[in-house]
Amino acid sequence: MRPFWKKHGLVMLGGICQGFGMGVFLFPQSIPSGGAGGIAILLNHFLQINMGPALWIVNFSLMLLGIKYLGKRFTLWTLIGITMTSLAIDFFETHFVITHRNLMYDLVIGSFFLGTGIGILMRNNVSNGGVGVVAVMISHGRNILPGKPLFYMNSVIFLITAAVISWEIIFLALISQWISTTVIDLVCRIDIPRSYSFGWRKKP
């Protein structure tokens, strides 16, 4: 039972880190947190769905893609992660208000926490939902780190979102993705003693 609760705690931590980066820094500046965030913005634009529910719907819908390929256990852990992230976003948006904002500070700090949270989840073989599910599938299939495929897929979604909403967001979104995916790969590469390992990948 100890490994279960250890993983559960780390998944919760990953979701909280994501929610903190999104709710406190990125979303207040209208910076998409990823491909799912870009799709959620489009849903908000066309269907007038609030960002919180829209993001959860997108994450949950894409998460279903992972059931057949990665199994029910993976899907359950991902559901826990995306739910914790959504709850954290609502909490931080409600209780943390920054009166004097700086766009670049919000961009860098928010992207750092976003990448840290996703990295923690992926080290535990748990997706952050959305296109992260597809990134995990690609990383498993090709035995590569998930940062690059996540970056490329998100970039395509950002281009579509920018074309519909505003071209100004594309630059902020791409910078955010570069920072966060770099942090993801750094977190996945950290050499942690086996007794404290998250279990992302064993060395030969």
PDB file of C-alpha atoms in Angstrom:
ATOM      1  CA  MET A   1       0.000   0.000   0.000  1.00  0.00           C
ATOM      2  CA  ARG A   2       2.926   2.355   0.582  1.00  0.00           C
ATOM      3  CA  PRO A   3       3.808   2.687  -3.155  1.00  0.00           C
ATOM      4  CA  PHE A   4       0.125   3.416  -3.889  1.00  0.00           C
ATOM      5  CA  TRP A   5      -0.103   6.267  -1.390  1.00  0.00           C
ATOM      6  CA  LYS A   6       3.285   7.585  -2.462  1.00  0.00           C
ATOM      7  CA  LYS A   7       2.149   7.745  -6.081  1.00  0.00           C
ATOM      8  CA  HIS A   8      -1.206   9.211  -5.030  1.00  0.00           C
ATOM      9  CA  GLY A   9       0.561  11.990  -3.139  1.00  0.00           C
ATOM     10  CA  LEU A  10       2.836  12.773  -6.077  1.00  0.00           C
ATOM     11  CA  VAL A  11      -0.088  12.857  -8.522  1.00  0.00           C
ATOM     12  CA  MET A  12      -1.897  15.259  -6.204  1.00  0.00           C
ATOM     13  CA  LEU A  13       1.256  17.380  -5.964  1.00  0.00           C
ATOM     14  CA  GLY A  14       1.609  17.441  -9.743  1.00  0.00           C
ATOM     15  CA  GLY A  15      -1.997  18.564 -10.148  1.00  0.00           C
ATOM     16  CA  ILE A  16      -1.576  21.292  -7.527  1.00  0.00           C
ATOM     17  CA  CYS A  17       1.599  22.586  -9.210  1.00  0.00           C
ATOM     18  CA  GLN A  18      -0.206  22.762 -12.533  1.00  0.00           C
ATOM     19  CA  GLY A  19      -3.222  24.470 -11.031  1.00  0.00           C
ATOM     20  CA  PHE A  20      -1.016  27.019  -9.265  1.00  0.00           C
ATOM     21  CA  GLY A  21       0.819  27.928 -12.467  1.00  0.00           C
ATOM     22  CA  MET A  22      -2.384  28.185 -14.486  1.00  0.00           C
ATOM     23  CA  GLY A  23      -4.731  29.787 -11.992  1.00  0.00           C
ATOM     24  CA  VAL A  24      -2.345  32.351 -10.489  1.00  0.00           C
ATOM     25  CA  PHE A  25      -0.110  33.293 -13.430  1.00  0.00           C
ATOM     26  CA  LEU A  26      -1.110  32.045 -16.901  1.00  0.00           C
ATOM     27  CA  PHE A  27      -4.897  32.218 -17.146  1.00  0.00           C
ATOM     28  CA  PRO A  28      -5.148  35.759 -15.686  1.00  0.00           C
ATOM     29  CA  GLN A  29      -2.911  36.846 -18.590  1.00  0.00           C
ATOM     30  CA  SER A  30      -5.000  34.802 -21.079  1.00  0.00           C
ATOM     31  CA  ILE A  31      -2.004  32.578 -21.877  1.00  0.00           C
ATOM     32  CA  PRO A  32      -3.074  29.049 -22.948  1.00  0.00           C
ATOM     33  CA  SER A  33      -1.507  26.470 -20.658  1.00  0.00           C
ATOM     34  CA  GLY A  34      -1.257  23.924 -23.455  1.00  0.00           C
ATOM     35  CA  GLY A  35      -3.137  22.365 -26.313  1.00  0.00           C
ATOM     36  CA  ALA A  36      -6.123  21.549 -24.096  1.00  0.00           C
ATOM     37  CA  GLY A  37      -6.123  25.155 -22.904  1.00  0.00           C
ATOM     38  CA  GLY A  38      -6.162  26.365 -26.509  1.00  0.00           C
ATOM     39  CA  ILE A  39      -9.097  24.098 -27.351  1.00  0.00           C
ATOM     40  CA  ALA A  40     -10.876  25.253 -24.188  1.00  0.00           C
ATOM     41  CA  ILE A  41     -10.436  28.863 -25.313  1.00  0.00           C
ATOM     42  CA  LEU A  42     -12.060  27.967 -28.638  1.00  0.00           C
ATOM     43  CA  LEU A  43     -14.976  26.304 -26.826  1.00  0.00           C
ATOM     44  CA  ASN A  44     -15.324  29.400 -24.690  1.00  0.00           C
ATOM     45  CA  HIS A  45     -15.238  31.585 -27.797  1.00  0.00           C
ATOM     46  CA  PHE A  46     -17.759  29.653 -29.882  1.00  0.00           C
ATOM     47  CA  LEU A  47     -20.015  28.041 -27.251  1.00  0.00           C
ATOM     48  CA  GLN A  48     -19.607  30.462 -24.319  1.00  0.00           C
ATOM     49  CA  ILE A  49     -18.550  27.651 -21.954  1.00  0.00           C
ATOM     50  CA  ASN A  50     -16.641  28.832 -18.879  1.00  0.00           C
ATOM     51  CA  MET A  51     -12.915  28.070 -18.949  1.00  0.00           C
ATOM     52  CA  GLY A  52     -12.932  25.704 -15.967  1.00  0.00           C
ATOM     53  CA  PRO A  53     -15.607  23.318 -17.275  1.00  0.00           C
ATOM     54  CA  ALA A  54     -14.337  23.693 -20.840  1.00  0.00           C
ATOM     55  CA  LEU A  55     -10.819  22.648 -19.832  1.00  0.00           C
ATOM     56  CA  TRP A  56     -12.096  19.653 -17.871  1.00  0.00           C
ATOM     57  CA  ILE A  57     -14.290  18.532 -20.796  1.00  0.00           C
ATOM     58  CA  VAL A  58     -11.353  18.700 -23.211  1.00  0.00           C
ATOM     59  CA  ASN A  59      -9.011  16.885 -20.822  1.00  0.00           C
ATOM     60  CA  PHE A  60     -11.559  14.185 -20.061  1.00  0.00           C
ATOM     61  CA  SER A  61     -12.476  13.657 -23.716  1.00  0.00           C
ATOM     62  CA  LEU A  62      -8.860  13.262 -24.847  1.00  0.00           C
ATOM     63  CA  MET A  63      -8.095  11.146 -21.807  1.00  0.00           C
ATOM     64  CA  LEU A  64     -10.505   8.517 -23.106  1.00  0.00           C
ATOM     65  CA  LEU A  65      -8.074   7.939 -25.987  1.00  0.00           C
ATOM     66  CA  GLY A  66      -5.628   6.444 -23.520  1.00  0.00           C
ATOM     67  CA  ILE A  67      -7.938   3.727 -22.184  1.00  0.00           C
ATOM     68  CA  LYS A  68      -7.341   1.164 -24.925  1.00  0.00           C
ATOM     69  CA  TYR A  69      -3.634   1.910 -25.447  1.00  0.00           C
ATOM     70  CA  LEU A  70      -2.461   2.517 -21.887  1.00  0.00           C
ATOM     71  CA  GLY A  71      -5.141   0.755 -19.847  1.00  0.00           C
ATOM     72  CA  LYS A  72      -7.771   1.526 -17.258  1.00  0.00           C
ATOM     73  CA  ARG A  73      -5.235   2.047 -14.465  1.00  0.00           C
ATOM     74  CA  PHE A  74      -3.524   4.811 -16.469  1.00  0.00           C
ATOM     75  CA  THR A  75      -6.899   6.413 -17.187  1.00  0.00           C
ATOM     76  CA  LEU A  76      -7.897   6.357 -13.518  1.00  0.00           C
ATOM     77  CA  TRP A  77      -4.665   8.023 -12.423  1.00  0.00           C
ATOM     78  CA  THR A  78      -5.023  10.617 -15.187  1.00  0.00           C
ATOM     79  CA  LEU A  79      -8.583  11.343 -14.073  1.00  0.00           C
ATOM     80  CA  ILE A  80      -7.285  11.963 -10.554  1.00  0.00           C
ATOM     81  CA  GLY A  81      -4.615  14.285 -11.941  1.00  0.00           C
ATOM     82  CA  ILE A  82      -6.893  16.390 -14.151  1.00  0.00           C
ATOM     83  CA  THR A  83      -9.531  16.632 -11.426  1.00  0.00           C
ATOM     84  CA  MET A  84      -6.940  17.816  -8.905  1.00  0.00           C
ATOM     85  CA  THR A  85      -5.685  20.351 -11.423  1.00  0.00           C
ATOM     86  CA  SER A  86      -9.187  21.723 -12.048  1.00  0.00           C
ATOM     87  CA  LEU A  87      -9.901  21.985  -8.322  1.00  0.00           C
ATOM     88  CA  ALA A  88      -6.555  23.715  -7.762  1.00  0.00           C
ATOM     89  CA  ILE A  89      -7.265  26.223 -10.546  1.00  0.00           C
ATOM     90  CA  ASP A  90     -10.622  27.135  -8.993  1.00  0.00           C
ATOM     91  CA  PHE A  91      -9.042  27.442  -5.546  1.00  0.00           C
ATOM     92  CA  PHE A  92      -6.095  29.589  -6.600  1.00  0.00           C
ATOM     93  CA  GLU A  93      -8.187  31.825  -8.885  1.00  0.00           C
ATOM     94  CA  THR A  94     -10.516  32.476  -5.956  1.00  0.00           C
ATOM     95  CA  HIS A  95      -8.016  32.941  -3.124  1.00  0.00           C
ATOM     96  CA  PHE A  96      -4.847  34.303  -4.790  1.00  0.00           C
ATOM     97  CA  VAL A  97      -5.136  37.740  -6.366  1.00  0.00           C
ATOM     98  CA  ILE A  98      -2.078  39.623  -7.642  1.00  0.00           C
ATOM     99  CA  THR A  99      -2.858  43.326  -7.932  1.00  0.00           C
ATOM    100  CA  HIS A 100       0.302  44.530  -9.685  1.00  0.00           C
ATOM    101  CA  ARG A 101       1.101  42.121 -12.478  1.00  0.00           C
ATOM    102  CA  ASN A 102       4.073  41.805 -14.769  1.00  0.00           C
ATOM    103  CA  LEU A 103       3.458  39.857 -17.976  1.00  0.00           C
ATOM    104  CA  MET A 104       6.946  38.386 -18.249  1.00  0.00           C
ATOM    105  CA  TYR A 105       7.070  37.373 -14.573  1.00  0.00           C
ATOM    106  CA  ASP A 106       3.683  35.673 -14.898  1.00  0.00           C
ATOM    107  CA  LEU A 107       4.769  33.963 -18.116  1.00  0.00           C
ATOM    108  CA  VAL A 108       8.025  32.562 -16.701  1.00  0.00           C
ATOM    109  CA  ILE A 109       6.792  31.631 -13.211  1.00  0.00           C
ATOM    110  CA  GLY A 110       3.517  30.176 -14.463  1.00  0.00           C
ATOM    111  CA  SER A 111       5.266  28.112 -17.149  1.00  0.00           C
ATOM    112  CA  PHE A 112       7.814  26.834 -14.605  1.00  0.00           C
ATOM    113  CA  PHE A 113       5.124  25.542 -12.243  1.00  0.00           C
ATOM    114  CA  LEU A 114       3.133  24.164 -15.163  1.00  0.00           C
ATOM    115  CA  GLY A 115       6.140  22.197 -16.405  1.00  0.00           C
ATOM    116  CA  THR A 116       7.028  21.024 -12.905  1.00  0.00           C
ATOM    117  CA  GLY A 117       3.531  19.686 -12.333  1.00  0.00           C
ATOM    118  CA  ILE A 118       3.366  17.897 -15.681  1.00  0.00           C
ATOM    119  CA  GLY A 119       6.863  16.502 -15.168  1.00  0.00           C
ATOM    120  CA  ILE A 120       5.915  15.036 -11.784  1.00  0.00           C
ATOM    121  CA  LEU A 121       2.865  13.382 -13.332  1.00  0.00           C
ATOM    122  CA  MET A 122       4.791  11.972 -16.281  1.00  0.00           C
ATOM    123  CA  ARG A 123       7.524  10.567 -14.042  1.00  0.00           C
ATOM    124  CA  ASN A 124       4.741   8.537 -12.501  1.00  0.00           C
ATOM    125  CA  ASN A 125       3.466   7.423 -15.919  1.00  0.00           C
ATOM    126  CA  VAL A 126       0.436   9.663 -15.488  1.00  0.00           C
ATOM    127  CA  SER A 127      -0.695  12.144 -18.124  1.00  0.00           C
ATOM    128  CA  ASN A 128      -1.811  15.677 -17.374  1.00  0.00           C
ATOM    129  CA  GLY A 129      -4.780  15.052 -19.666  1.00  0.00           C
ATOM    130  CA  GLY A 130      -5.490  16.662 -22.999  1.00  0.00           C
ATOM    131  CA  VAL A 131      -2.788  16.233 -25.622  1.00  0.00           C
ATOM    132  CA  GLY A 132      -0.507  15.062 -22.824  1.00  0.00           C
ATOM    133  CA  VAL A 133      -2.203  11.667 -23.255  1.00  0.00           C
ATOM    134  CA  VAL A 134      -1.043  11.546 -26.861  1.00  0.00           C
ATOM    135  CA  ALA A 135       2.444  12.708 -25.811  1.00  0.00           C
ATOM    136  CA  VAL A 136       2.704   9.860 -23.303  1.00  0.00           C
ATOM    137  CA  MET A 137       1.550   7.375 -25.964  1.00  0.00           C
ATOM    138  CA  ILE A 138       4.227   8.637 -28.365  1.00  0.00           C
ATOM    139  CA  SER A 139       6.925   8.619 -25.666  1.00  0.00           C
ATOM    140  CA  HIS A 140       6.068   5.023 -24.767  1.00  0.00           C
ATOM    141  CA  GLY A 141       5.959   3.898 -28.377  1.00  0.00           C
ATOM    142  CA  ARG A 142       9.228   5.546 -29.419  1.00  0.00           C
ATOM    143  CA  ASN A 143      11.048   5.422 -26.076  1.00  0.00           C
ATOM    144  CA  ILE A 144      11.657   9.185 -26.011  1.00  0.00           C
ATOM    145  CA  LEU A 145      11.041  11.935 -23.497  1.00  0.00           C
ATOM    146  CA  PRO A 146       7.537  13.432 -23.794  1.00  0.00           C
ATOM    147  CA  GLY A 147       8.516  17.107 -23.960  1.00  0.00           C
ATOM    148  CA  LYS A 148       9.146  17.384 -27.708  1.00  0.00           C
ATOM    149  CA  PRO A 149       5.980  15.682 -29.007  1.00  0.00           C
ATOM    150  CA  LEU A 150       3.967  17.692 -26.500  1.00  0.00           C
ATOM    151  CA  PHE A 151       5.558  20.909 -27.787  1.00  0.00           C
ATOM    152  CA  TYR A 152       4.858  20.141 -31.452  1.00  0.00           C
ATOM    153  CA  MET A 153       1.219  19.183 -30.926  1.00  0.00           C
ATOM    154  CA  ASN A 154       0.542  22.181 -28.727  1.00  0.00           C
ATOM    155  CA  SER A 155       2.157  24.489 -31.287  1.00  0.00           C
ATOM    156  CA  VAL A 156      -0.301  23.361 -33.974  1.00  0.00           C
ATOM    157  CA  ILE A 157      -3.252  23.981 -31.647  1.00  0.00           C
ATOM    158  CA  PHE A 158      -1.867  27.406 -30.722  1.00  0.00           C
ATOM    159  CA  LEU A 159      -1.670  28.365 -34.395  1.00  0.00           C
ATOM    160  CA  ILE A 160      -5.322  27.464 -34.880  1.00  0.00           C
ATOM    161  CA  THR A 161      -6.352  29.269 -31.694  1.00  0.00           C
ATOM    162  CA  ALA A 162      -4.371  32.374 -32.620  1.00  0.00           C
ATOM    163  CA  ALA A 163      -5.916  32.433 -36.098  1.00  0.00           C
ATOM    164  CA  VAL A 164      -9.399  32.389 -34.562  1.00  0.00           C
ATOM    165  CA  ILE A 165      -8.870  34.544 -31.453  1.00  0.00           C
ATOM    166  CA  SER A 166      -5.802  36.762 -31.762  1.00  0.00           C
ATOM    167  CA  TRP A 167      -2.329  36.385 -33.232  1.00  0.00           C
ATOM    168  CA  GLU A 168      -0.881  38.117 -30.157  1.00  0.00           C
ATOM    169  CA  ILE A 169      -1.313  35.037 -27.977  1.00  0.00           C
ATOM    170  CA  ILE A 170       0.748  32.772 -30.209  1.00  0.00           C
ATOM    171  CA  PHE A 171       4.058  34.255 -29.087  1.00  0.00           C
ATOM    172  CA  LEU A 172       3.252  34.070 -25.382  1.00  0.00           C
ATOM    173  CA  ALA A 173       1.856  30.545 -25.764  1.00  0.00           C
ATOM    174  CA  LEU A 174       4.912  29.281 -27.637  1.00  0.00           C
ATOM    175  CA  ILE A 175       7.312  30.811 -25.113  1.00  0.00           C
ATOM    176  CA  SER A 176       5.276  29.272 -22.303  1.00  0.00           C
ATOM    177  CA  GLN A 177       5.396  25.889 -23.995  1.00  0.00           C
ATOM    178  CA  TRP A 178       9.126  26.096 -24.580  1.00  0.00           C
ATOM    179  CA  ILE A 179       9.730  26.879 -20.908  1.00  0.00           C
ATOM    180  CA  SER A 180       7.293  24.282 -19.570  1.00  0.00           C
ATOM    181  CA  THR A 181       8.392  21.448 -21.881  1.00  0.00           C
ATOM    182  CA  THR A 182      12.039  22.167 -21.051  1.00  0.00           C
ATOM    183  CA  VAL A 183      11.162  21.897 -17.358  1.00  0.00           C
ATOM    184  CA  ILE A 184       9.225  18.674 -18.053  1.00  0.00           C
ATOM    185  CA  ASP A 185      12.288  17.043 -19.584  1.00  0.00           C
ATOM    186  CA  LEU A 186      14.509  18.302 -16.744  1.00  0.00           C
ATOM    187  CA  VAL A 187      12.151  16.824 -14.146  1.00  0.00           C
ATOM    188  CA  CYS A 188      12.043  13.527 -16.070  1.00  0.00           C
ATOM    189  CA  ARG A 189      15.852  13.407 -16.236  1.00  0.00           C
ATOM    190  CA  ILE A 190      16.508  14.082 -12.550  1.00  0.00           C
ATOM    191  CA  ASP A 191      18.504  11.188 -11.113  1.00  0.00           C
ATOM    192  CA  ILE A 192      16.726  10.259  -7.898  1.00  0.00           C
ATOM    193  CA  PRO A 193      17.967   7.426  -5.632  1.00  0.00           C
ATOM    194  CA  ARG A 194      15.921   4.285  -6.217  1.00  0.00           C
ATOM    195  CA  SER A 195      14.314   4.411  -2.777  1.00  0.00           C
ATOM    196  CA  TYR A 196      12.900   7.832  -3.680  1.00  0.00           C
ATOM    197  CA  SER A 197      12.368   7.270  -7.389  1.00  0.00           C
ATOM    198  CA  PHE A 198       9.100   8.254  -9.082  1.00  0.00           C
ATOM    199  CA  GLY A 199       9.593   5.305 -11.422  1.00  0.00           C
ATOM    200  CA  TRP A 200       9.654   7.162 -14.770  1.00  0.00           C
ATOM    201  CA  ARG A 201      12.384   5.103 -16.386  1.00  0.00           C
ATOM    202  CA  LYS A 202      14.900   2.619 -15.036  1.00  0.00           C
ATOM    203  CA  LYS A 203      18.472   2.888 -16.206  1.00  0.00           C
ATOM    204  CA  PRO A 204      20.018  -0.249 -17.725  1.00  0.00           C
TER     205      PRO A 204
END
